[in-house]
mmCIF file of C-alpha atoms and ligand atoms in Angstrom:
data_model
loop_
_atom_site.group_PDB
_atom_site.id
_atom_site.type_symbol
_atom_site.label_atom_id
_atom_site.label_comp_id
_atom_site.label_asym_id
_atom_site.label_seq_id
_atom_site.Cartn_x
_atom_site.Cartn_y
_atom_site.Cartn_z
ATOM 1 C CA UNK A 29 -0.369 -0.313 -0.010
ATOM 2 C CA UNK A 30 2.508 2.300 0.379
ATOM 3 C CA UNK A 31 3.737 1.962 -2.887
ATOM 4 C CA UNK A 32 -0.003 4.274 -3.862
ATOM 5 C CA UNK A 33 -0.103 6.108 -1.309
ATOM 6 C CA UNK A 34 3.641 7.593 -2.573
ATOM 7 C CA UNK A 35 1.677 7.523 -6.352
ATOM 8 C CA UNK A 36 -1.186 9.224 -4.586
ATOM 9 C CA UNK A 37 1.040 11.734 -3.691
ATOM 10 C CA UNK A 38 3.600 12.209 -6.573
ATOM 11 C CA UNK A 39 0.370 12.314 -8.983
ATOM 12 C CA UNK A 40 -1.245 15.190 -6.874
ATOM 13 C CA UNK A 41 2.854 17.092 -6.205
ATOM 14 C CA UNK A 42 3.893 16.921 -10.230
ATOM 15 C CA UNK A 43 1.016 15.224 -12.369
ATOM 16 C CA UNK A 44 -2.025 16.659 -11.317
ATOM 17 C CA UNK A 45 -1.108 20.189 -11.703
ATOM 18 C CA UNK A 46 -0.395 19.522 -15.866
ATOM 19 C CA UNK A 47 -3.841 17.921 -16.180
ATOM 20 C CA UNK A 48 -5.547 20.676 -14.335
ATOM 21 C CA UNK A 49 -7.174 22.238 -17.160
ATOM 22 C CA UNK A 50 -8.436 18.772 -18.796
ATOM 23 C CA UNK A 51 -9.936 18.047 -15.414
ATOM 24 C CA UNK A 52 -11.897 20.657 -15.168
ATOM 25 C CA UNK A 53 -13.219 20.336 -18.735
ATOM 26 C CA UNK A 54 -14.591 16.655 -16.919
ATOM 27 C CA UNK A 55 -15.808 17.654 -13.186
ATOM 28 C CA UNK A 56 -18.932 17.670 -14.656
ATOM 29 C CA UNK A 57 -19.396 15.680 -17.949
ATOM 30 C CA UNK A 58 -17.502 12.305 -20.153
ATOM 31 C CA UNK A 59 -17.889 12.374 -23.573
ATOM 32 C CA UNK A 60 -15.351 9.058 -24.367
ATOM 33 C CA UNK A 61 -14.419 7.809 -27.503
ATOM 34 C CA UNK A 62 -14.257 4.235 -26.771
ATOM 35 C CA UNK A 63 -16.259 1.471 -24.739
ATOM 36 C CA UNK A 64 -12.449 -0.994 -24.300
ATOM 37 C CA UNK A 65 -12.953 -4.169 -22.509
ATOM 38 C CA UNK A 66 -10.304 -5.824 -21.382
ATOM 39 C CA UNK A 67 -8.938 -8.031 -18.512
ATOM 40 C CA UNK A 68 -8.117 -7.290 -15.091
ATOM 41 C CA UNK A 69 -4.833 -8.447 -15.843
ATOM 42 C CA UNK A 70 -2.398 -6.008 -13.586
ATOM 43 C CA UNK A 71 0.077 -6.303 -16.917
ATOM 44 C CA UNK A 72 -2.661 -4.109 -19.377
ATOM 45 C CA UNK A 73 -2.731 -0.314 -19.084
ATOM 46 C CA UNK A 74 -4.950 0.323 -22.042
ATOM 47 C CA UNK A 75 -4.698 4.098 -21.505
ATOM 48 C CA UNK A 76 -1.247 3.968 -21.448
ATOM 49 C CA UNK A 77 -0.552 1.386 -25.172
ATOM 50 C CA UNK A 78 -3.365 3.544 -26.209
ATOM 51 C CA UNK A 79 -1.731 6.549 -25.134
ATOM 52 C CA UNK A 80 -5.296 7.815 -25.016
ATOM 53 C CA UNK A 81 -5.803 11.053 -21.817
ATOM 54 C CA UNK A 82 -7.933 11.277 -19.425
ATOM 55 C CA UNK A 83 -11.913 11.389 -20.753
ATOM 56 C CA UNK A 84 -11.080 9.228 -23.818
ATOM 57 C CA UNK A 85 -12.165 5.400 -22.655
ATOM 58 C CA UNK A 86 -15.084 4.578 -21.023
ATOM 59 C CA UNK A 87 -13.046 1.125 -19.457
ATOM 60 C CA UNK A 88 -14.580 -1.772 -18.424
ATOM 61 C CA UNK A 89 -12.673 -4.421 -16.833
ATOM 62 C CA UNK A 90 -12.272 -8.807 -15.593
ATOM 63 C CA UNK A 91 -11.288 -11.971 -15.802
ATOM 64 C CA UNK A 92 -10.844 -13.212 -19.506
ATOM 65 C CA UNK A 93 -12.517 -9.995 -20.511
ATOM 66 C CA UNK A 94 -15.997 -12.239 -20.540
ATOM 67 C CA UNK A 95 -19.045 -11.104 -22.126
ATOM 68 C CA UNK A 96 -21.923 -12.030 -20.472
ATOM 69 C CA UNK A 97 -24.542 -13.047 -22.783
ATOM 70 C CA UNK A 98 -28.163 -10.402 -22.333
ATOM 71 C CA UNK A 99 -30.502 -11.847 -19.775
ATOM 72 C CA UNK A 100 -33.406 -9.488 -18.984
ATOM 73 C CA UNK A 101 -33.381 -10.732 -15.235
ATOM 74 C CA UNK A 102 -29.504 -10.035 -15.175
ATOM 75 C CA UNK A 103 -28.787 -7.420 -12.439
ATOM 76 C CA UNK A 104 -24.951 -7.776 -13.367
ATOM 77 C CA UNK A 105 -22.297 -4.724 -13.608
ATOM 78 C CA UNK A 106 -21.196 -6.044 -16.969
ATOM 79 C CA UNK A 107 -24.452 -5.509 -18.127
ATOM 80 C CA UNK A 108 -25.595 -1.963 -16.793
ATOM 81 C CA UNK A 109 -21.610 -1.374 -17.360
ATOM 82 C CA UNK A 110 -22.053 -2.050 -22.088
ATOM 83 C CA UNK A 111 -25.826 -0.333 -21.826
ATOM 84 C CA UNK A 112 -24.486 3.047 -19.792
ATOM 85 C CA UNK A 113 -22.062 3.407 -22.291
ATOM 86 C CA UNK A 114 -23.778 2.579 -25.139
ATOM 87 C CA UNK A 115 -27.488 4.282 -24.546
ATOM 88 C CA UNK A 116 -26.170 6.871 -22.057
ATOM 89 C CA UNK A 117 -23.019 7.807 -22.628
ATOM 90 C CA UNK A 118 -23.693 7.042 -26.753
ATOM 91 C CA UNK A 119 -19.407 5.621 -27.058
ATOM 92 C CA UNK A 120 -18.713 5.563 -31.553
ATOM 93 C CA UNK A 121 -16.559 1.929 -30.445
ATOM 94 C CA UNK A 122 -17.235 -0.768 -28.151
ATOM 95 C CA UNK A 123 -13.219 -2.583 -28.142
ATOM 96 C CA UNK A 124 -13.252 -6.402 -27.043
ATOM 97 C CA UNK A 125 -9.141 -6.437 -25.984
ATOM 98 C CA UNK A 126 -7.445 -9.651 -24.931
ATOM 99 C CA UNK A 127 -3.990 -9.863 -24.564
ATOM 100 C CA UNK A 128 -1.054 -12.311 -24.191
ATOM 101 C CA UNK A 129 -0.625 -14.429 -21.476
ATOM 102 C CA UNK A 130 -3.648 -14.309 -20.186
ATOM 103 C CA UNK A 131 -4.196 -16.494 -15.977
ATOM 104 C CA UNK A 132 -7.957 -16.415 -16.678
ATOM 105 C CA UNK A 133 -7.259 -18.085 -20.541
ATOM 106 C CA UNK A 134 -5.007 -20.428 -19.034
ATOM 107 C CA UNK A 135 -7.801 -21.593 -16.923
ATOM 108 C CA UNK A 136 -9.824 -22.529 -19.610
ATOM 109 C CA UNK A 137 -7.857 -24.222 -21.096
ATOM 110 C CA UNK A 138 -7.209 -26.356 -18.730
ATOM 111 C CA UNK A 139 -10.381 -26.786 -16.514
ATOM 112 C CA UNK A 140 -9.072 -29.172 -13.575
ATOM 113 C CA UNK A 141 -6.842 -26.059 -12.725
ATOM 114 C CA UNK A 142 -9.931 -23.997 -11.133
ATOM 115 C CA UNK A 143 -11.839 -26.353 -9.891
ATOM 116 C CA UNK A 144 -11.202 -25.396 -7.068
ATOM 117 C CA UNK A 145 -12.369 -21.988 -7.463
ATOM 118 C CA UNK A 146 -15.769 -22.349 -8.322
ATOM 119 C CA UNK A 147 -16.396 -19.353 -9.261
ATOM 120 C CA UNK A 148 -13.639 -18.481 -11.439
ATOM 121 C CA UNK A 149 -14.924 -22.144 -12.591
ATOM 122 C CA UNK A 150 -18.094 -20.413 -13.180
ATOM 123 C CA UNK A 151 -17.395 -17.280 -14.452
ATOM 124 C CA UNK A 152 -14.406 -19.456 -16.993
ATOM 125 C CA UNK A 153 -17.480 -21.197 -18.466
ATOM 126 C CA UNK A 154 -18.462 -18.906 -20.638
ATOM 127 C CA UNK A 155 -16.203 -18.558 -22.886
ATOM 128 C CA UNK A 156 -17.265 -22.530 -23.043
ATOM 129 C CA UNK A 157 -17.883 -20.929 -27.445
ATOM 130 C CA UNK A 158 -13.445 -20.982 -27.721
ATOM 131 C CA UNK A 159 -12.363 -23.926 -25.565
ATOM 132 C CA UNK A 160 -14.746 -25.711 -28.162
ATOM 133 C CA UNK A 161 -13.453 -24.570 -32.055
ATOM 134 C CA UNK A 162 -9.778 -24.659 -29.767
ATOM 135 C CA UNK A 163 -9.556 -28.375 -28.800
ATOM 136 C CA UNK A 164 -11.725 -28.757 -32.111
ATOM 137 C CA UNK A 165 -9.562 -26.548 -34.941
ATOM 138 C CA UNK A 166 -6.598 -26.628 -33.702
ATOM 139 C CA UNK A 167 -5.896 -29.422 -31.246
ATOM 140 C CA UNK A 168 -2.517 -30.329 -32.598
ATOM 141 C CA UNK A 169 -0.610 -27.190 -32.216
ATOM 142 C CA UNK A 170 2.026 -26.194 -28.932
ATOM 143 C CA UNK A 171 -0.327 -25.475 -25.364
ATOM 144 C CA UNK A 172 1.900 -21.706 -26.482
ATOM 145 C CA UNK A 173 -0.156 -20.534 -29.705
ATOM 146 C CA UNK A 174 -2.783 -22.967 -28.346
ATOM 147 C CA UNK A 175 -3.334 -20.204 -26.258
ATOM 148 C CA UNK A 176 -2.964 -17.054 -27.786
ATOM 149 C CA UNK A 177 -5.436 -18.833 -30.020
ATOM 150 C CA UNK A 178 -7.470 -19.415 -27.382
ATOM 151 C CA UNK A 179 -7.894 -15.747 -25.941
ATOM 152 C CA UNK A 180 -8.289 -14.140 -29.919
ATOM 153 C CA UNK A 181 -11.307 -16.718 -30.100
ATOM 154 C CA UNK A 182 -11.904 -15.661 -26.685
ATOM 155 C CA UNK A 183 -12.069 -12.079 -28.063
ATOM 156 C CA UNK A 184 -13.547 -12.939 -31.427
ATOM 157 C CA UNK A 185 -16.284 -15.005 -29.085
ATOM 158 C CA UNK A 186 -17.588 -11.514 -26.976
ATOM 159 C CA UNK A 187 -17.873 -9.887 -29.813
ATOM 160 C CA UNK A 188 -20.002 -11.706 -30.513
ATOM 161 C CA UNK A 189 -21.921 -11.939 -27.372
ATOM 162 C CA UNK A 190 -22.381 -8.238 -26.918
ATOM 163 C CA UNK A 191 -24.227 -8.864 -29.803
ATOM 164 C CA UNK A 192 -27.010 -10.086 -27.837
ATOM 165 C CA UNK A 193 -27.707 -7.221 -26.239
ATOM 166 C CA UNK A 194 -30.458 -5.170 -27.403
ATOM 167 C CA UNK A 195 -28.789 -1.411 -26.427
ATOM 168 C CA UNK A 196 -25.405 -2.704 -28.579
ATOM 169 C CA UNK A 197 -27.807 -4.084 -31.414
ATOM 170 C CA UNK A 198 -29.398 -0.708 -32.238
ATOM 171 C CA UNK A 199 -27.310 1.573 -32.427
ATOM 172 C CA UNK A 200 -25.595 -1.371 -34.553
ATOM 173 C CA UNK A 201 -28.551 -0.699 -36.461
ATOM 174 C CA UNK A 202 -28.575 3.023 -36.897
ATOM 175 C CA UNK A 203 -24.644 2.586 -37.244
ATOM 176 C CA UNK A 204 -24.799 4.604 -34.668
ATOM 177 C CA UNK A 205 -21.554 1.881 -33.146
ATOM 178 C CA UNK A 206 -18.288 -0.011 -34.326
ATOM 179 C CA UNK A 207 -16.920 -3.538 -32.966
ATOM 180 C CA UNK A 208 -13.620 -4.060 -32.724
ATOM 181 C CA UNK A 209 -11.435 -6.893 -31.556
ATOM 182 C CA UNK A 210 -8.010 -6.074 -30.433
ATOM 183 C CA UNK A 211 -5.075 -8.183 -28.952
ATOM 184 C CA UNK A 212 -2.563 -6.933 -26.742
ATOM 185 C CA UNK A 213 1.441 -9.052 -26.385
ATOM 186 C CA UNK A 214 2.119 -7.993 -23.390
ATOM 187 C CA UNK A 215 5.929 -9.044 -24.171
ATOM 188 C CA UNK A 216 6.309 -7.037 -27.775
ATOM 189 C CA UNK A 217 4.316 -3.669 -27.021
ATOM 190 C CA UNK A 218 2.582 -4.525 -29.923
ATOM 191 C CA UNK A 219 -1.461 -4.450 -30.733
ATOM 192 C CA UNK A 220 -3.380 -6.596 -33.766
ATOM 193 C CA UNK A 221 -7.204 -6.255 -34.784
ATOM 194 C CA UNK A 222 -9.813 -8.721 -35.869
ATOM 195 C CA UNK A 223 -9.942 -8.826 -39.102
ATOM 196 C CA UNK A 224 -13.036 -9.845 -39.723
ATOM 197 C CA UNK A 225 -12.368 -10.259 -43.873
ATOM 198 C CA UNK A 226 -9.489 -13.514 -42.753
ATOM 199 C CA UNK A 227 -11.396 -14.242 -40.140
ATOM 200 C CA UNK A 228 -8.067 -13.939 -37.879
ATOM 201 C CA UNK A 229 -6.254 -11.260 -36.034
ATOM 202 C CA UNK A 230 -3.278 -8.391 -38.259
ATOM 203 C CA UNK A 231 -0.911 -6.193 -37.235
ATOM 204 C CA UNK A 232 -2.791 -3.107 -36.923
ATOM 205 C CA UNK A 233 -2.959 -0.070 -40.138
ATOM 206 C CA UNK A 234 -3.996 2.967 -40.084
ATOM 207 C CA UNK A 235 -7.412 1.616 -40.132
ATOM 208 C CA UNK A 236 -9.449 -0.990 -38.653
ATOM 209 C CA UNK A 237 -11.788 -2.817 -39.890
ATOM 210 C CA UNK A 238 -15.470 -2.553 -37.774
ATOM 211 C CA UNK A 239 -15.593 -7.410 -36.852
ATOM 212 C CA UNK A 240 -18.495 -7.719 -39.167
ATOM 213 C CA UNK A 241 -20.142 -11.724 -39.468
ATOM 214 C CA UNK A 242 -17.197 -14.189 -39.143
ATOM 215 C CA UNK A 243 -15.742 -15.979 -42.549
ATOM 216 C CA UNK A 244 -17.400 -18.879 -42.847
ATOM 217 C CA UNK A 245 -15.159 -20.024 -45.835
ATOM 218 C CA UNK A 246 -11.925 -19.086 -43.890
ATOM 219 C CA UNK A 247 -12.844 -21.238 -41.044
ATOM 220 C CA UNK A 248 -12.532 -24.210 -43.355
ATOM 221 C CA UNK A 249 -8.947 -24.002 -44.782
ATOM 222 C CA UNK A 250 -8.051 -23.723 -40.813
ATOM 223 C CA UNK A 251 -9.822 -26.617 -40.813
ATOM 224 C CA UNK A 252 -7.867 -28.880 -43.246
HETATM 225 ZN ZN1 ZN B 317 -6.088 -11.832 -17.930
#
């Protein structure tokens, strides 16, 4: 805790004065560009690797950047956060970002390793679609590749899951919202983006195509 307390003091003394004007402008309103959903992992710092500042990103984090499908009776924070960001803040982009060496996805790949953690176990079962795809199509690749593929498949699966949320469906139908999938590599700092044309993650270009329907042909090619 000492490290955090010292950090707060340094922030108030050295950093806040540089941002004072920005924070004054943001004091009673926000208009973030994007809702970014990523993992709780301490090594993933969205504002650092996107170089966004205060007020730019509305960030929601949980273990494994998982978005449960919409259920009307569900009062979870995930649903409420998405609804607020899309319907009230009217973010233009909804980004789901997975990352390398994700502990949550390791738990998905090896469910037996989280059996003693009932809540984690139950939460991670929501990434079962991604696990099945990897086990079905990539069962013979080395473990580290399997993990990377699982992390990326999970981002793609969550891009589908988020579309079950009525507020997202409406914003997409009105063409007021775009969905994007990213993969952040902790050791290199590289970010790749889901390309709906190829169904793969590719290095970032000047523009990133929004995530559309999954191409069937490329999946069949992969399986061969
Ligand atoms: Zn993670």
